Coordinates of C-alpha atoms and ligand atoms in Angstrom, one line a residue:
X1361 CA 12.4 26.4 -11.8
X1362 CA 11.9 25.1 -8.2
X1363 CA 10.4 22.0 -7.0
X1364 CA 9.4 21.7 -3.2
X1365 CA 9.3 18.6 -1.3
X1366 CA 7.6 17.3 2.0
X1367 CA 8.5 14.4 3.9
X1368 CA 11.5 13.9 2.7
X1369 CA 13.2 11.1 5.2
X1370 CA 17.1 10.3 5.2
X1371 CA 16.9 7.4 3.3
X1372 CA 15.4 9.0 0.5
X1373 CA 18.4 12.1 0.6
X1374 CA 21.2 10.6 -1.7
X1375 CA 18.3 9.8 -4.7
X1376 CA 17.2 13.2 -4.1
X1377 CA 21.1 14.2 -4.4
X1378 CA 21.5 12.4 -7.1
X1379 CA 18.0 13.6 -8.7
X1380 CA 19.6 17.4 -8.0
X1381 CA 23.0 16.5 -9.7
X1382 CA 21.5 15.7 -12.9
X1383 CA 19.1 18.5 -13.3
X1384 CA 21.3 21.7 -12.2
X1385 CA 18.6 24.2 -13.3
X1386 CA 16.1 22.9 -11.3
X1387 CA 16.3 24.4 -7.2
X1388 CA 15.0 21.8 -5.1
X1389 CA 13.7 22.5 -1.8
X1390 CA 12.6 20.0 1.0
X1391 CA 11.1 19.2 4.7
X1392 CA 10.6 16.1 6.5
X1393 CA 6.9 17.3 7.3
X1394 CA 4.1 16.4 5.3
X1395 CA 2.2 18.6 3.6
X1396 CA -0.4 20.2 6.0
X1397 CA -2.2 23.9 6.1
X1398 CA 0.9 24.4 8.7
X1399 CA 3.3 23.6 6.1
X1400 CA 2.3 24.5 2.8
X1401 CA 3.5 27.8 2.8
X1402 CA 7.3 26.3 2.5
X1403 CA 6.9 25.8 -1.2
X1404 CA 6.4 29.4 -1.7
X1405 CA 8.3 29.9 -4.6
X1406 CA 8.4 26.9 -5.8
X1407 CA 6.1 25.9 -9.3
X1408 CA 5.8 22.4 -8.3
X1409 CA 5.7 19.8 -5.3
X1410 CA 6.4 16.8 -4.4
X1411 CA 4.8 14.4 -1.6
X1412 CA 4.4 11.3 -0.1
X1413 CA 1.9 10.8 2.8
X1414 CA -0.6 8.1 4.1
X1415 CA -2.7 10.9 5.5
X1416 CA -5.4 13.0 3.5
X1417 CA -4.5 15.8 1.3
X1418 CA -6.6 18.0 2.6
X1419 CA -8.5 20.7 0.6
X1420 CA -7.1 23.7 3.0
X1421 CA -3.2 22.4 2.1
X1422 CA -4.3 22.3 -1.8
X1423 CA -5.9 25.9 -1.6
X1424 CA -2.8 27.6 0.1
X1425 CA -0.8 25.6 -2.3
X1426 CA -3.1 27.5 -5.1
X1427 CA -2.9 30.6 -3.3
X1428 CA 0.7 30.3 -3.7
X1429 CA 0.5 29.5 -7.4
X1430 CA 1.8 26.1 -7.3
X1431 CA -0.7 23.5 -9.7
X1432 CA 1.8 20.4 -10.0
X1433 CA 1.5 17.9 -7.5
X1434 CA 3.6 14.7 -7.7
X1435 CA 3.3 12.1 -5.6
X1436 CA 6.0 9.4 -4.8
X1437 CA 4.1 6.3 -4.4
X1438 CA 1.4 4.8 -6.4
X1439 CA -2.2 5.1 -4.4
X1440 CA -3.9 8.5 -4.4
X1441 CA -7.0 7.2 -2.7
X1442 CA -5.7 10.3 -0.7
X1443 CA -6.9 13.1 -3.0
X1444 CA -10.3 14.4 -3.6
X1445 CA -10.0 14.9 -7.4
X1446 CA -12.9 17.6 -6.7
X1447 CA -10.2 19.8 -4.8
X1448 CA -7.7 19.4 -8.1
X1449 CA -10.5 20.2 -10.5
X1450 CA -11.7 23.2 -8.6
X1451 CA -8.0 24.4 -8.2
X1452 CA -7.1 23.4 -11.9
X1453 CA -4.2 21.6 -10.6
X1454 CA -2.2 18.5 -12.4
X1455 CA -1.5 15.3 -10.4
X1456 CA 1.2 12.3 -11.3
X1457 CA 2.1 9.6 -9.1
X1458 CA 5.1 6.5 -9.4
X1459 CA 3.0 3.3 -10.5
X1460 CA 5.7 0.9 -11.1
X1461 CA 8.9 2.1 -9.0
X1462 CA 9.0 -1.6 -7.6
X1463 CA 5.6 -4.5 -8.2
X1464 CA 8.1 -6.7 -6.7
X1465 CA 8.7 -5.2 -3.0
X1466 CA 4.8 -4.9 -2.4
X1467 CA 4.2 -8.9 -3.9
X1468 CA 7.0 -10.1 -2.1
X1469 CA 6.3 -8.9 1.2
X1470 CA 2.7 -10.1 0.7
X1471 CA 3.9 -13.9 -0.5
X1472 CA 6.4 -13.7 2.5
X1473 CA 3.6 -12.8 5.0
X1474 CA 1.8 -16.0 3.1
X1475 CA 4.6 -18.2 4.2
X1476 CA 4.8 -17.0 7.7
X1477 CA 1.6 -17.7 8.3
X1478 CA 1.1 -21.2 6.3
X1479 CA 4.4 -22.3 8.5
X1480 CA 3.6 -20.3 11.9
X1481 CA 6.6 -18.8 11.7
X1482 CA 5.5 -16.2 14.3
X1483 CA 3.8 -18.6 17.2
X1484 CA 7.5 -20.6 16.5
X1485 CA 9.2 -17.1 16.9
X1486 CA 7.4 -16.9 20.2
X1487 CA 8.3 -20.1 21.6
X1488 CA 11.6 -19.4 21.1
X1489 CA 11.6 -16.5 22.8
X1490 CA 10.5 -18.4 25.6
X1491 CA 13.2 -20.9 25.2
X1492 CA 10.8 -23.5 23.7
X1493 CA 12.6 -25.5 21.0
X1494 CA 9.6 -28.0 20.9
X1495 CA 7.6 -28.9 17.2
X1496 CA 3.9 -28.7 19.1
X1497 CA 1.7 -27.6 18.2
X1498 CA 3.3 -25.3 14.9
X1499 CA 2.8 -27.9 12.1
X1500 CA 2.5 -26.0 9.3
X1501 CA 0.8 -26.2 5.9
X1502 CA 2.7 -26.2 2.4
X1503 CA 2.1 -23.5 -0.7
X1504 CA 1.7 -26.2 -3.1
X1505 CA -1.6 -27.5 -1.4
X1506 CA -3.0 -24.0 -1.5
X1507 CA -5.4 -22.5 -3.6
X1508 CA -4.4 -18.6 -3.7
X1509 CA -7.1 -16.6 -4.6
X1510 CA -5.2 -12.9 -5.7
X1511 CA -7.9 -10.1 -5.9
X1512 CA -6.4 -7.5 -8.5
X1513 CA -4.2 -8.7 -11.6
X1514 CA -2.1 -5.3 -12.1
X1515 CA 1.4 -4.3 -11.4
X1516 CA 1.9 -6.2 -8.3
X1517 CA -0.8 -8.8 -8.5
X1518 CA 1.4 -10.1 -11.4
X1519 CA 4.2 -10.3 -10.3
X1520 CA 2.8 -11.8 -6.7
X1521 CA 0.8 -14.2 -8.8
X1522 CA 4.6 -15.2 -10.6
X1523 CA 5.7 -16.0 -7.0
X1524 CA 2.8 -18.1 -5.7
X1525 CA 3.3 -20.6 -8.6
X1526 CA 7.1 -20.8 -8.1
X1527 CA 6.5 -21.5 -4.7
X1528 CA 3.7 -24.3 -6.4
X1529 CA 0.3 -22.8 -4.8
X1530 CA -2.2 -22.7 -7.4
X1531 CA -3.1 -19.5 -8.0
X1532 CA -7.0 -18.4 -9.2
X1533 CA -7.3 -14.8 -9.5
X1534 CA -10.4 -12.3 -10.1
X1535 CA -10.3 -8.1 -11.5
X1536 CA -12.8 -6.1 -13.3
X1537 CA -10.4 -5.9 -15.9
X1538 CA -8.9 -8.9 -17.5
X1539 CA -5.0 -8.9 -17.9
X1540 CA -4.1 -11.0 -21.4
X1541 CA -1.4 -13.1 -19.9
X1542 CA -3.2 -14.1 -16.7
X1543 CA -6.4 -14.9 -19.0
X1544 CA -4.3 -17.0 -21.3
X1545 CA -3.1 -19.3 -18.1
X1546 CA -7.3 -19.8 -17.5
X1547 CA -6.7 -17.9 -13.8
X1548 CA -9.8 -16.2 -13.6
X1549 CA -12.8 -16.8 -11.7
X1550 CA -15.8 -14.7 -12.6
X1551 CA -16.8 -13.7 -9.4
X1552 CA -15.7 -12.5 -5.7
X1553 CA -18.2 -14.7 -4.5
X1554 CA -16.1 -17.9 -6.6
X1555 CA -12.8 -16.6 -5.4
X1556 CA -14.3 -16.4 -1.5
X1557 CA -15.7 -20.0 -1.8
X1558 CA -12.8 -21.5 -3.5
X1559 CA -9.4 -19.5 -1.9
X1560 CA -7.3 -21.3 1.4
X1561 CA -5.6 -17.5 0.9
X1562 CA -7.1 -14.2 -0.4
X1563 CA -4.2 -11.7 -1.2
X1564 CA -5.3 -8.3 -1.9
X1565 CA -3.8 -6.0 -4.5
X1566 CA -6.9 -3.6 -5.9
X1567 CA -6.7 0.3 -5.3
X1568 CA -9.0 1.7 -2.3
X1569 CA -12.5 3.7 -4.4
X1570 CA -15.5 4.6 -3.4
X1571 CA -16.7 1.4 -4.7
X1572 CA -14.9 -0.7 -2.5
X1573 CA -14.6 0.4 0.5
X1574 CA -14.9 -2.4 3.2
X1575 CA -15.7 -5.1 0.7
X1576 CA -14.2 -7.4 3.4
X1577 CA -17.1 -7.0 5.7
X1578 CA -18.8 -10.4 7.3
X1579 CA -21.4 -10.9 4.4
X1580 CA -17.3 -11.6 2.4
X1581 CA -16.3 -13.4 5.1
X1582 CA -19.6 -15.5 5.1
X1583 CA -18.8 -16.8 2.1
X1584 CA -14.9 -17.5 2.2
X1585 CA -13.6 -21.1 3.8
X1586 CA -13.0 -21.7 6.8
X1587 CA -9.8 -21.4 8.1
X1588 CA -9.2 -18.7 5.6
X1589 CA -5.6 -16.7 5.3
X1590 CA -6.1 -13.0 4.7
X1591 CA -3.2 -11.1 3.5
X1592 CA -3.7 -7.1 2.6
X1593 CA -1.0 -5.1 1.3
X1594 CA -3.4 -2.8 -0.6
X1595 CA -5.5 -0.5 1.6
X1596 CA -6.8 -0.6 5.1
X1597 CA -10.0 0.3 4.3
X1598 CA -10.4 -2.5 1.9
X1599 CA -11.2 -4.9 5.2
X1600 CA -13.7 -4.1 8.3
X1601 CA -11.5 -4.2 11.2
X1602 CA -14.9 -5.2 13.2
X1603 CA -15.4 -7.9 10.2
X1604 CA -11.8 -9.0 10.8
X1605 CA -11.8 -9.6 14.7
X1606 CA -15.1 -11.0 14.4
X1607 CA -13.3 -13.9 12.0
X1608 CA -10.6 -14.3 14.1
X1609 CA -12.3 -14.7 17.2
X1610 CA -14.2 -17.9 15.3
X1611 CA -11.9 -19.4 13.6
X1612 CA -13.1 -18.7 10.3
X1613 CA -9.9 -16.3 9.4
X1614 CA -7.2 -18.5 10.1
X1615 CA -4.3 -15.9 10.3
X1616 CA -3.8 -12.7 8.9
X1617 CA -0.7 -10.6 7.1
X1618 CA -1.6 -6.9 7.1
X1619 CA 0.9 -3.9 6.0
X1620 CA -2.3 -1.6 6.1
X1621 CA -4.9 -1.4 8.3
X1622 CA -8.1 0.7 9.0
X1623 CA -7.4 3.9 10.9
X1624 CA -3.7 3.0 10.2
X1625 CA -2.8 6.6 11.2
X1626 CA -3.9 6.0 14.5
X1627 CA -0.7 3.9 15.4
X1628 CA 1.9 3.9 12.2
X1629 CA 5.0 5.7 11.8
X1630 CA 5.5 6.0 16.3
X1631 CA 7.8 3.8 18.2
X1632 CA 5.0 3.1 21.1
X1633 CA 7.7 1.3 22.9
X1634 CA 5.4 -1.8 23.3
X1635 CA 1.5 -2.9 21.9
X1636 CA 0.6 -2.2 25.3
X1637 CA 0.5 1.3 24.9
X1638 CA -1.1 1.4 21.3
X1639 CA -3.6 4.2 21.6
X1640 CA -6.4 2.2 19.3
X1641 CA -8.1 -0.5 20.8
X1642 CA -9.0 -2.3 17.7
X1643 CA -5.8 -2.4 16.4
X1644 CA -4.2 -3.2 19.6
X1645 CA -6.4 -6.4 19.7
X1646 CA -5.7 -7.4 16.2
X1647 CA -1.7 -6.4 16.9
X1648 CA -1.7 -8.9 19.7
X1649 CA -3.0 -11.9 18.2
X1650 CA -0.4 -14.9 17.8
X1651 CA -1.8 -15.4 14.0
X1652 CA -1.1 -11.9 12.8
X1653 CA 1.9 -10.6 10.8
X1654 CA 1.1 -6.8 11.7
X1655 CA 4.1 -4.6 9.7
X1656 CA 3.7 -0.6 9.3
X1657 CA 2.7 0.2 5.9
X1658 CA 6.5 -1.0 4.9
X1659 CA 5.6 -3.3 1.7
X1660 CA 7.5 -1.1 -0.6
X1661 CA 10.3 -0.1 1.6
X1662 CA 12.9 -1.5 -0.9
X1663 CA 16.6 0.5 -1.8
X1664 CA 15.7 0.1 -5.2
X1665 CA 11.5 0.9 -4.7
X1666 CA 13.0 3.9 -3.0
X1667 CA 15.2 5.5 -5.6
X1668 CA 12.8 4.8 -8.0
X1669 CA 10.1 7.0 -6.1
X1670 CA 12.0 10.0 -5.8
X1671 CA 13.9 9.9 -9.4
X1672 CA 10.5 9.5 -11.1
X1673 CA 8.4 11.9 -9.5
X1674 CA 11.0 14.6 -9.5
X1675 CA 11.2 13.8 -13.2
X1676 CA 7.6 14.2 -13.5
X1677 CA 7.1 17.2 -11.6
X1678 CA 9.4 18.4 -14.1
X1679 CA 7.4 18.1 -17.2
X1680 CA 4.4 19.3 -15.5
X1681 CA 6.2 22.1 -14.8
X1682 CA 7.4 22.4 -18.1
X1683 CA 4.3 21.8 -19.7
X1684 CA 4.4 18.3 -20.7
X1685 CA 2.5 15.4 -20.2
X1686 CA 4.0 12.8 -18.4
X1687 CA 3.0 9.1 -18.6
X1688 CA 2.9 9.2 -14.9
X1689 CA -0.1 11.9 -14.7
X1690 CA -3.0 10.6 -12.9
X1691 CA -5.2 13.8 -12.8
X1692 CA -6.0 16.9 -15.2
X1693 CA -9.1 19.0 -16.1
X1694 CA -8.4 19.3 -19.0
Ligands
LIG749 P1 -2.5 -1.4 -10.6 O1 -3.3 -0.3 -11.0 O2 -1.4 -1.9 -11.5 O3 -3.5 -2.7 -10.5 C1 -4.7 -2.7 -9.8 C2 -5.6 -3.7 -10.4 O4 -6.8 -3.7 -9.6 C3 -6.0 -3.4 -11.8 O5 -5.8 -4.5 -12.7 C4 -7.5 -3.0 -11.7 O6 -8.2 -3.4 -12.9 C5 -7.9 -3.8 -10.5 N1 -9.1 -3.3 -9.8 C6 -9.4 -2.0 -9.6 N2 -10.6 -2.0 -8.8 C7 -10.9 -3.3 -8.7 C8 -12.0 -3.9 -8.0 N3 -13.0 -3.2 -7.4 N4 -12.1 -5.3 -8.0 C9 -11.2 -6.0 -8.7 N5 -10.1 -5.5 -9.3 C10 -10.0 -4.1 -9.3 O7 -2.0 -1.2 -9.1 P2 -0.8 -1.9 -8.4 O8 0.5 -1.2 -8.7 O9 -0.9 -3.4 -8.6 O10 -1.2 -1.5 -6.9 C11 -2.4 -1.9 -6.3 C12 -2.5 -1.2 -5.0 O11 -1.5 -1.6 -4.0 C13 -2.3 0.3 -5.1 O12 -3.5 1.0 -5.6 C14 -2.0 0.7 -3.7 O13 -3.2 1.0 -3.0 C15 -1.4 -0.5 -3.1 N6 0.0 -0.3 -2.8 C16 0.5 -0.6 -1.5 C17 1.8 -0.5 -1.2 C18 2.3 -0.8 0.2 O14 3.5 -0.4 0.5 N7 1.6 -1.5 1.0 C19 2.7 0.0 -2.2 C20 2.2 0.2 -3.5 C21 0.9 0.1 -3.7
LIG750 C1 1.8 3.3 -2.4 O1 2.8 3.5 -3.1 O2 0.7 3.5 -2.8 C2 2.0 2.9 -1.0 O3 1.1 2.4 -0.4 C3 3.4 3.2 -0.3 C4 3.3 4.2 0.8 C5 4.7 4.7 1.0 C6 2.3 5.3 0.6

């Protein structure tokens, strides 16, 4: 049996050494490139791959893929807003993904951008920088006199919403689907529309679907307090990035803490060498505001959210492969 793998980065190469040593009858191939029509012919030979990209899987990469034989896709993170399940079904093909390799990097990184931005942590940085050592004008504000409103109670909502209230925010929290132990704690609102009117912070933690895409537009924003915290380390295309300057620029959005972005591709995973030269105007007005915490799609980039990515979907690439059904499978026709 052989597995292929694309994008494979150095940090990930002693799990995936690791992952090898305890499966000796599996050949394991790899690149750092993503999967692409260039590159899909690498896994020739292979009965199963194994990717992790931001970009689209396109339906030209998944053909030559089929063409090739290859019907087992595993995916190392946990979004597959990615795919176009109409490609699988038309190439019979079986996808998993990692769902839980680490709630806690994504929730932490979204409470920590809460902080920065409730203290001013980055208008203090840049002070500093300039050799001010001055208080004015960075008072900050404290977690315990915030309402949080967290949009999406699964894996890493949880566990963000556990953080909030040791940090002594209250938290009120709205999902299609009710969790049992946030329902017991009386967390829900009913509505967006209550969460908007009654949240200091909105922390975002939903998958991106067709359903939605850019529900953060200005009629949202409308509706949300002013002087509003935005924090989304879900998807970009959860928030307009025309709705969001237009905010900012107001007043109404206070600050914002975004790991993803619309059009992220545009700018993430280059060293640009300053946000001078950031090729995407919107971003690069959004990137240069003082009340921004910009950081590059990096949420989960844990050791431990790491290992857990690669020893997981290698392990379920493996039962595809073999026939089973893992608990990780996101995708059949059947
Ligand atoms: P999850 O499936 O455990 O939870 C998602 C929750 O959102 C579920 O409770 C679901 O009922 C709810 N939901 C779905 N659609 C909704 C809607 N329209 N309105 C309200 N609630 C809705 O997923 P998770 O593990 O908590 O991850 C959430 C998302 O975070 C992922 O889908 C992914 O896009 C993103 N993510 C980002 C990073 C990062 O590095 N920035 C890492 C991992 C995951
Ligand atoms: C995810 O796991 O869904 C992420 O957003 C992480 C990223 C490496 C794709």
């Amino acid at each position: 049996m052989k597995i292929f793998a694309y994008g494979i980065r150095e940090d990930e190469k002693t799990s995936l050494e690791n992952w090898e040593q305890a499966n000796p009858n599996v050949e394991v191939g790899y690149t750092d490139k993503t999967l692409t029509p260039e590159t899909a012919d690498l896994a020739n030979g292979a009965s199963g791959v194994v990717t992790l990209q931001t970009t689209p899987y396109d339906r030209e990469s998944l053909e030559k893929l089929n063409n090739l034989g290859i019907k087992n896709i595993s995916i190392r993170n946990v979004g597959y807003d990615n795919f176009d399940f109409n490609d699988l079904k038309d190439f019979d093909m079986k996808l998993s993904n990692v769902p839980v390799y680490s709630p806690n990097a994504i929730a932490e990184h979204a409470v920590l951008m809460v902080g920065r931005l409730l203290r001013r942590i980055p208008e203090v940085d840049k002070k500093f920088d300039n050799g001010d050592f001055t208080w004015a004008p960075t008072i900050g504000k404290e977690y315990r006199e915030q309402t949080v409103g967290v949009i999406g109670t699964g894996h890493i909502g949880r566990v963000a919403i556990q953080m909030l209230q040791g940090f002594g925010a209250k938290v009120i929290a709205y999902d299609v689907y009710h969790n049992d132990s946030i329902e017991k704690q009386g967390l829900y609102v009913d509505t967006l529309d209550e969460l908007y009117a009654q949240s200091d912070v909105i922390t975002l933690h939903v998958p991106l679907t067709s359903d939605n895409a850019y529900m953060i537009d200005d009629n949202a924003i409308a509706k949300m307090k002013d002087g509003v915290y935005l924090i989304n380390c879900a998807r970009g295309e959860l928030i307009s990035n025309d709705a969001l300057i237009r905010g900012l620029d107001s007043g109404k959005i206070a600050g914002a803490g975004l790991d993803v972005l619309d059009h992220e591709n545009n700018v993430f995973g280059k060293n640009w060498g300053s946000i001078e030269k950031l090729p995407d105007p919107i971003i690069k007005n959004i990137a240069e505001r003082e009340n921004v915490i910009l950081t590059p799609h990096n949420a989960f980039y844990t050791e431990t959210a790491v290992r857990n990515m690669i020893e997981v979907s290698f392990d379920s690439n493996k039962d595809l492969i073999e026939g089973k059904i893992p608990d990780t499978l996101v995708f059949s026709k059947k």
